[in-house]
Amino acid sequence: SRTVVFLLKPTINMAERKATNKYYPPQWTPDQGSLNTFHGSHPLRERARKLHEGIIGVRFELPYNIWCNGCGSHVGMGVRYNAEKSRVGSYYSTPIFKFRMKCHLCDNYFEIQTDPKNCDYVVVEGASRKNERWEHTEGETVSVQGEEKASLLATDAMYRLEHHAHDKEKAKDAAPRIARIMEIQEDKLDDFTLNQTLRKNFRNEKKELKKKSEEDQKVQQRTSISIPLVEEKKEDILAAKKVAFVSETAKMAHKQKRLQAKTRSIFGTGSPSQQKAEDALRKACLRMDRSIFDSKQTTHATKSGLRDKLGVKKL
């Protein structure tokens, strides 16, 4: 006769496959219960430190942007905190939880609790909610009907009839717009053509920008400037045409006329020698300093000495 030996492989659950510490000290006996009971600790460790007060530690993520009332700093949506979670009430059969956490920028604590009635969170104290809520009328969107309107549609036959008639009128008014939108969507079904047109427009725009950049670089090199040039407008062109620039030649001619008027005799032209002397005086004045006769500080003695030096007689 043969003896058959069956080797049974012990069953291992998924939890035992993980690298968990299951060290049992020699003092432990099965009648003492689990290791947590033996060590006098809770499975949640520090999170259950205030469990006797109905508080448990959780990781809470801010549902919206808030302002801390302690330091006035802005805390963005999605920032996570170690919060104390506790139950403060119920809305029908749904519990209301409160989360208390400390600001990471100061020593202020703020509390946020759930609002099952409005499917939202409410800041209780310590912070202020940043108002980013919007109305459906601002975005031109359709609002979801409330409980009152739904009950009227379910119970009031006349209201339901008027509501359906109003919906038919709105559908009739919106029919042309819907048809137009459907036509546009049918025209855009060809993705290849749309992509080809879009890329062609991009290439043309890129060429125009490159050409404009080259023209601006030429202007900058010609005028020796390094500031970026803005786009030219019609108003700038008209304003530039109205500006009259006076050249240096025109300024010199104006000064020469004033000098002639100051040095010319009030009794008319004299002898040729005197006229020649006056011309020499004017040329000398222009060479030495063109502003001598224009300045208010030039004295009569200076003019007389200059005439005597050049040999011009005063009439």
Short mmCIF file of C-alpha atoms in Angstrom, two decimals:
data_model
loop_
_atom_site.label_atom_id
_atom_site.label_comp_id
_atom_site.label_asym_id
_atom_site.label_seq_id
_atom_site.Cartn_x
_atom_site.Cartn_y
_atom_site.Cartn_z
CA SER A 1 0.00 0.00 0.00
CA ARG A 2 1.12 3.53 -0.73
CA THR A 3 0.97 6.50 1.62
CA VAL A 4 -0.14 9.75 0.00
CA VAL A 5 0.93 12.99 1.71
CA PHE A 6 -0.92 16.20 0.81
CA LEU A 7 0.95 19.48 1.38
CA LEU A 8 -1.59 22.17 2.20
CA LYS A 9 -0.46 25.72 1.45
CA PRO A 10 -1.57 28.15 4.16
CA THR A 11 -4.03 30.82 3.01
CA ILE A 12 -2.67 34.40 3.05
CA ASN A 13 -5.05 37.35 2.81
CA MET A 14 -4.23 40.64 1.07
CA ALA A 15 -3.58 42.47 4.34
CA GLU A 16 -0.87 40.01 5.36
CA ARG A 17 0.95 40.46 2.08
CA LYS A 18 1.74 44.08 2.98
CA ALA A 19 4.76 45.09 5.00
CA THR A 20 2.92 45.59 8.27
CA ASN A 21 4.50 45.17 11.67
CA LYS A 22 2.87 42.30 13.56
CA TYR A 23 5.38 41.72 16.29
CA TYR A 24 3.86 40.06 19.36
CA PRO A 25 5.94 40.44 22.50
CA PRO A 26 6.53 37.43 24.79
CA GLN A 27 4.25 38.92 27.48
CA TRP A 28 1.23 38.90 25.16
CA THR A 29 -1.35 36.17 25.43
CA PRO A 30 -4.40 35.59 23.18
CA ASP A 31 -6.82 36.30 26.00
CA GLN A 32 -5.47 39.88 26.19
CA GLY A 33 -7.06 40.77 22.84
CA SER A 34 -5.41 42.75 20.07
CA LEU A 35 -2.06 44.45 20.22
CA ASN A 36 -3.75 47.88 20.52
CA THR A 37 -5.58 46.67 23.63
CA PHE A 38 -2.36 45.16 24.99
CA HIS A 39 -0.44 48.43 24.49
CA GLY A 40 -3.40 50.59 25.58
CA SER A 41 -3.47 52.58 22.30
CA HIS A 42 -6.10 53.34 19.67
CA PRO A 43 -5.81 52.15 16.04
CA LEU A 44 -6.01 55.78 14.87
CA ARG A 45 -3.12 56.81 17.16
CA GLU A 46 -2.87 60.61 17.53
CA ARG A 47 -5.99 61.18 15.46
CA ALA A 48 -8.09 59.70 18.27
CA ARG A 49 -6.47 61.81 21.01
CA LYS A 50 -9.76 63.68 21.66
CA LEU A 51 -12.11 60.87 20.76
CA HIS A 52 -13.69 60.98 24.21
CA GLU A 53 -14.82 64.53 23.37
CA GLY A 54 -16.34 63.47 20.08
CA ILE A 55 -13.44 64.93 18.06
CA ILE A 56 -11.34 63.07 15.52
CA GLY A 57 -8.39 64.32 13.54
CA VAL A 58 -8.79 64.44 9.76
CA ARG A 59 -7.12 66.00 6.76
CA PHE A 60 -9.38 68.83 5.51
CA GLU A 61 -9.11 70.62 2.15
CA LEU A 62 -10.53 74.14 1.81
CA PRO A 63 -13.54 74.12 -0.54
CA TYR A 64 -13.10 77.79 -1.58
CA ASN A 65 -10.86 80.83 -1.12
CA ILE A 66 -10.95 82.52 2.28
CA TRP A 67 -9.37 85.48 4.13
CA CYS A 68 -7.87 84.79 7.56
CA ASN A 69 -9.24 87.21 10.18
CA GLY A 70 -6.08 86.86 12.28
CA CYS A 71 -3.38 87.94 9.83
CA GLY A 72 -5.54 89.07 6.89
CA SER A 73 -3.78 86.69 4.51
CA HIS A 74 -5.46 85.06 1.56
CA VAL A 75 -5.69 81.27 1.70
CA GLY A 76 -6.47 79.61 -1.61
CA MET A 77 -8.90 76.86 -2.38
CA GLY A 78 -7.38 73.38 -2.06
CA VAL A 79 -4.99 74.13 0.80
CA ARG A 80 -5.01 71.22 3.25
CA TYR A 81 -4.97 71.37 7.04
CA ASN A 82 -4.96 68.97 9.98
CA ALA A 83 -8.46 69.64 11.29
CA GLU A 84 -10.53 68.55 14.25
CA LYS A 85 -13.79 67.02 13.04
CA SER A 86 -16.85 66.95 15.27
CA ARG A 87 -20.59 66.54 14.80
CA VAL A 88 -22.64 69.62 15.76
CA GLY A 89 -26.14 68.74 14.53
CA SER A 90 -28.31 67.20 11.84
CA TYR A 91 -30.34 68.32 8.87
CA TYR A 92 -33.13 65.75 8.83
CA SER A 93 -31.11 62.52 8.75
CA THR A 94 -27.90 64.09 7.38
CA PRO A 95 -25.28 64.93 10.03
CA ILE A 96 -23.67 68.39 10.15
CA PHE A 97 -19.92 68.31 10.80
CA LYS A 98 -17.66 71.09 11.97
CA PHE A 99 -13.94 71.34 11.09
CA ARG A 100 -11.60 73.40 13.26
CA MET A 101 -8.10 74.16 11.99
CA LYS A 102 -5.21 76.56 12.60
CA CYS A 103 -3.94 79.04 10.03
CA HIS A 104 -0.46 78.16 8.79
CA LEU A 105 0.56 81.84 8.72
CA CYS A 106 -0.52 82.90 12.22
CA ASP A 107 -1.97 81.54 15.50
CA ASN A 108 -5.59 82.14 14.50
CA TYR A 109 -8.09 79.26 14.40
CA PHE A 110 -11.06 79.18 12.04
CA GLU A 111 -14.03 76.86 11.82
CA ILE A 112 -15.96 75.63 8.78
CA GLN A 113 -19.05 73.44 8.91
CA THR A 114 -21.12 71.62 6.33
CA ASP A 115 -24.45 72.94 5.03
CA PRO A 116 -26.46 69.95 3.72
CA LYS A 117 -29.48 72.13 2.96
CA ASN A 118 -27.63 74.19 0.34
CA CYS A 119 -24.97 71.56 -0.51
CA ASP A 120 -22.24 73.96 0.58
CA TYR A 121 -19.76 74.81 3.34
CA VAL A 122 -20.20 77.74 5.77
CA VAL A 123 -17.43 79.67 7.54
CA VAL A 124 -18.50 79.85 11.19
CA GLU A 125 -15.72 81.99 12.70
CA GLY A 126 -12.08 83.00 12.35
CA ALA A 127 -12.18 83.63 8.59
CA SER A 128 -14.18 85.29 5.81
CA ARG A 129 -15.23 83.68 2.58
CA LYS A 130 -14.09 85.30 -0.65
CA ASN A 131 -17.27 86.10 -2.54
CA GLU A 132 -16.94 84.43 -5.92
CA ARG A 133 -20.53 83.27 -6.31
CA TRP A 134 -22.42 84.35 -9.40
CA GLU A 135 -26.00 84.54 -10.55
CA HIS A 136 -27.29 82.58 -13.52
CA THR A 137 -28.67 85.80 -15.06
CA GLU A 138 -25.15 87.26 -15.33
CA GLY A 139 -23.92 84.31 -17.37
CA GLU A 140 -27.14 84.09 -19.42
CA THR A 141 -27.68 80.50 -18.36
CA VAL A 142 -30.83 78.64 -17.42
CA SER A 143 -31.42 78.14 -13.70
CA VAL A 144 -32.61 74.85 -12.26
CA GLN A 145 -36.20 75.07 -11.05
CA GLY A 146 -36.67 75.10 -7.29
CA GLU A 147 -38.82 72.94 -5.04
CA GLU A 148 -41.75 75.38 -5.11
CA LYS A 149 -41.88 75.44 -8.87
CA ALA A 150 -41.58 71.65 -9.07
CA SER A 151 -44.46 71.20 -6.61
CA LEU A 152 -46.66 73.59 -8.62
CA LEU A 153 -45.94 71.66 -11.81
CA ALA A 154 -46.88 68.43 -10.06
CA THR A 155 -50.10 69.63 -8.37
CA ASP A 156 -51.49 72.65 -10.25
CA ALA A 157 -52.88 71.71 -13.67
CA MET A 158 -53.49 75.33 -14.79
CA TYR A 159 -49.94 76.34 -13.87
CA ARG A 160 -48.58 73.32 -15.73
CA LEU A 161 -50.62 74.27 -18.81
CA GLU A 162 -49.39 77.90 -18.73
CA HIS A 163 -45.85 76.70 -18.21
CA HIS A 164 -46.01 74.41 -21.23
CA ALA A 165 -47.51 77.18 -23.39
CA HIS A 166 -44.71 79.53 -22.32
CA ASP A 167 -42.13 76.85 -23.15
CA LYS A 168 -43.63 76.43 -26.63
CA GLU A 169 -43.38 80.19 -27.28
CA LYS A 170 -39.74 80.20 -26.16
CA ALA A 171 -39.00 77.20 -28.39
CA LYS A 172 -40.65 78.95 -31.35
CA ASP A 173 -38.56 82.09 -30.81
CA ALA A 174 -35.35 80.12 -30.43
CA ALA A 175 -35.94 77.90 -33.48
CA PRO A 176 -34.17 80.23 -36.01
CA ARG A 177 -31.13 80.57 -33.74
CA ILE A 178 -30.95 76.83 -33.19
CA ALA A 179 -31.20 76.20 -36.93
CA ARG A 180 -28.41 78.70 -37.56
CA ILE A 181 -26.21 77.01 -34.94
CA MET A 182 -26.86 73.62 -36.51
CA GLU A 183 -25.86 74.97 -39.94
CA ILE A 184 -22.62 76.35 -38.51
CA GLN A 185 -21.89 73.01 -36.86
CA GLU A 186 -22.51 71.17 -40.14
CA ASP A 187 -20.08 73.50 -41.90
CA LYS A 188 -17.44 72.73 -39.28
CA LEU A 189 -17.71 68.96 -39.54
CA ASP A 190 -14.72 68.85 -41.89
CA ASP A 191 -11.87 69.05 -39.38
CA PHE A 192 -9.15 68.81 -42.00
CA THR A 193 -10.35 71.88 -43.92
CA LEU A 194 -10.77 73.89 -40.73
CA ASN A 195 -7.29 72.97 -39.55
CA GLN A 196 -5.82 73.80 -42.95
CA THR A 197 -7.50 77.24 -43.00
CA LEU A 198 -6.41 77.98 -39.45
CA ARG A 199 -2.78 77.07 -40.11
CA LYS A 200 -2.80 79.14 -43.31
CA ASN A 201 -4.02 82.19 -41.39
CA PHE A 202 -1.33 81.63 -38.77
CA ARG A 203 1.38 81.47 -41.42
CA ASN A 204 0.20 84.70 -43.06
CA GLU A 205 0.05 86.46 -39.74
CA LYS A 206 3.53 85.21 -38.86
CA LYS A 207 4.92 86.58 -42.16
CA GLU A 208 3.34 89.97 -41.52
CA LEU A 209 4.77 90.12 -38.01
CA LYS A 210 8.23 89.18 -39.30
CA LYS A 211 8.08 91.85 -42.02
CA LYS A 212 7.00 94.47 -39.51
CA SER A 213 9.78 93.46 -37.12
CA GLU A 214 12.40 93.85 -39.88
CA GLU A 215 11.06 97.34 -40.74
CA ASP A 216 11.21 98.36 -37.09
CA GLN A 217 14.80 97.13 -36.82
CA LYS A 218 15.77 99.24 -39.84
CA VAL A 219 14.20 102.32 -38.28
CA GLN A 220 15.98 101.65 -34.99
CA GLN A 221 19.34 101.25 -36.71
CA ARG A 222 18.80 104.39 -38.78
CA THR A 223 17.81 106.54 -35.79
CA SER A 224 20.16 104.83 -33.28
CA ILE A 225 17.43 104.00 -30.77
CA SER A 226 16.86 100.81 -28.79
CA ILE A 227 13.32 101.33 -27.48
CA PRO A 228 10.57 99.10 -28.94
CA LEU A 229 8.36 100.77 -31.54
CA VAL A 230 4.59 100.73 -31.15
CA GLU A 231 2.10 100.25 -33.94
CA GLU A 232 1.56 103.29 -36.15
CA LYS A 233 -1.90 104.88 -36.04
CA LYS A 234 -3.70 107.43 -38.20
CA GLU A 235 -3.95 109.87 -35.30
CA ASP A 236 -0.17 109.79 -34.84
CA ILE A 237 0.39 110.48 -38.55
CA LEU A 238 -1.96 113.50 -38.50
CA ALA A 239 -0.35 114.85 -35.32
CA ALA A 240 3.14 114.49 -36.83
CA LYS A 241 2.10 116.40 -39.97
CA LYS A 242 0.91 119.33 -37.89
CA VAL A 243 4.30 119.77 -36.22
CA ALA A 244 6.52 122.39 -37.96
CA PHE A 245 10.23 121.93 -37.28
CA VAL A 246 12.49 125.02 -37.64
CA SER A 247 15.89 124.31 -39.15
CA GLU A 248 19.17 125.87 -38.05
CA THR A 249 19.37 127.84 -41.31
CA ALA A 250 16.03 129.53 -40.62
CA LYS A 251 17.12 130.40 -37.10
CA MET A 252 20.36 131.97 -38.37
CA ALA A 253 18.45 133.97 -40.96
CA HIS A 254 16.07 135.27 -38.30
CA LYS A 255 18.97 136.32 -36.05
CA GLN A 256 20.71 138.01 -38.95
CA LYS A 257 17.60 140.06 -39.73
CA ARG A 258 17.32 141.16 -36.11
CA LEU A 259 21.01 142.08 -36.10
CA GLN A 260 20.60 144.12 -39.27
CA ALA A 261 17.65 145.93 -37.77
CA LYS A 262 19.65 146.78 -34.63
CA THR A 263 22.79 147.98 -36.46
CA ARG A 264 21.06 149.80 -39.31
CA SER A 265 21.08 153.62 -39.11
CA ILE A 266 17.75 155.27 -38.45
CA PHE A 267 18.60 158.02 -41.00
CA GLY A 268 18.86 155.68 -43.94
CA THR A 269 21.87 154.35 -45.77
CA GLY A 270 25.00 156.45 -45.51
CA SER A 271 28.14 156.52 -47.56
CA PRO A 272 29.57 153.32 -49.07
CA SER A 273 32.39 153.32 -46.54
CA GLN A 274 29.94 153.57 -43.63
CA GLN A 275 27.77 150.78 -45.10
CA LYS A 276 30.86 148.61 -45.49
CA ALA A 277 31.83 149.26 -41.87
CA GLU A 278 28.36 148.28 -40.65
CA ASP A 279 28.53 145.03 -42.65
CA ALA A 280 31.90 144.28 -41.08
CA LEU A 281 30.37 144.95 -37.66
CA ARG A 282 27.54 142.49 -38.30
CA LYS A 283 29.89 139.78 -39.52
CA ALA A 284 32.15 140.25 -36.52
CA CYS A 285 29.20 140.02 -34.17
CA LEU A 286 28.05 136.80 -35.80
CA ARG A 287 31.54 135.35 -35.55
CA MET A 288 32.23 136.34 -31.98
CA ASP A 289 28.93 135.76 -30.29
CA ARG A 290 25.55 135.73 -32.05
CA SER A 291 23.73 136.38 -28.81
CA ILE A 292 25.40 139.62 -27.80
CA PHE A 293 22.78 141.91 -29.33
CA ASP A 294 19.86 139.65 -28.39
CA SER A 295 20.69 139.53 -24.67
CA LYS A 296 19.04 142.06 -22.34
CA GLN A 297 22.14 142.20 -20.18
CA THR A 298 24.33 143.65 -22.96
CA THR A 299 25.02 147.29 -22.06
CA HIS A 300 25.27 150.32 -24.32
CA ALA A 301 28.93 150.68 -23.42
CA THR A 302 29.68 147.25 -24.85
CA LYS A 303 28.07 148.19 -28.17
CA SER A 304 29.85 151.56 -28.29
CA GLY A 305 33.22 149.98 -27.53
CA LEU A 306 32.68 147.45 -30.25
CA ARG A 307 31.87 150.20 -32.77
CA ASP A 308 35.00 152.18 -31.78
CA LYS A 309 37.10 149.06 -32.10
CA LEU A 310 35.88 148.44 -35.66
CA GLY A 311 36.05 152.14 -36.63
CA VAL A 312 32.33 152.71 -37.16
CA LYS A 313 30.99 156.20 -36.47
CA LYS A 314 27.76 156.61 -34.58
CA LEU A 315 25.26 158.89 -36.29
#
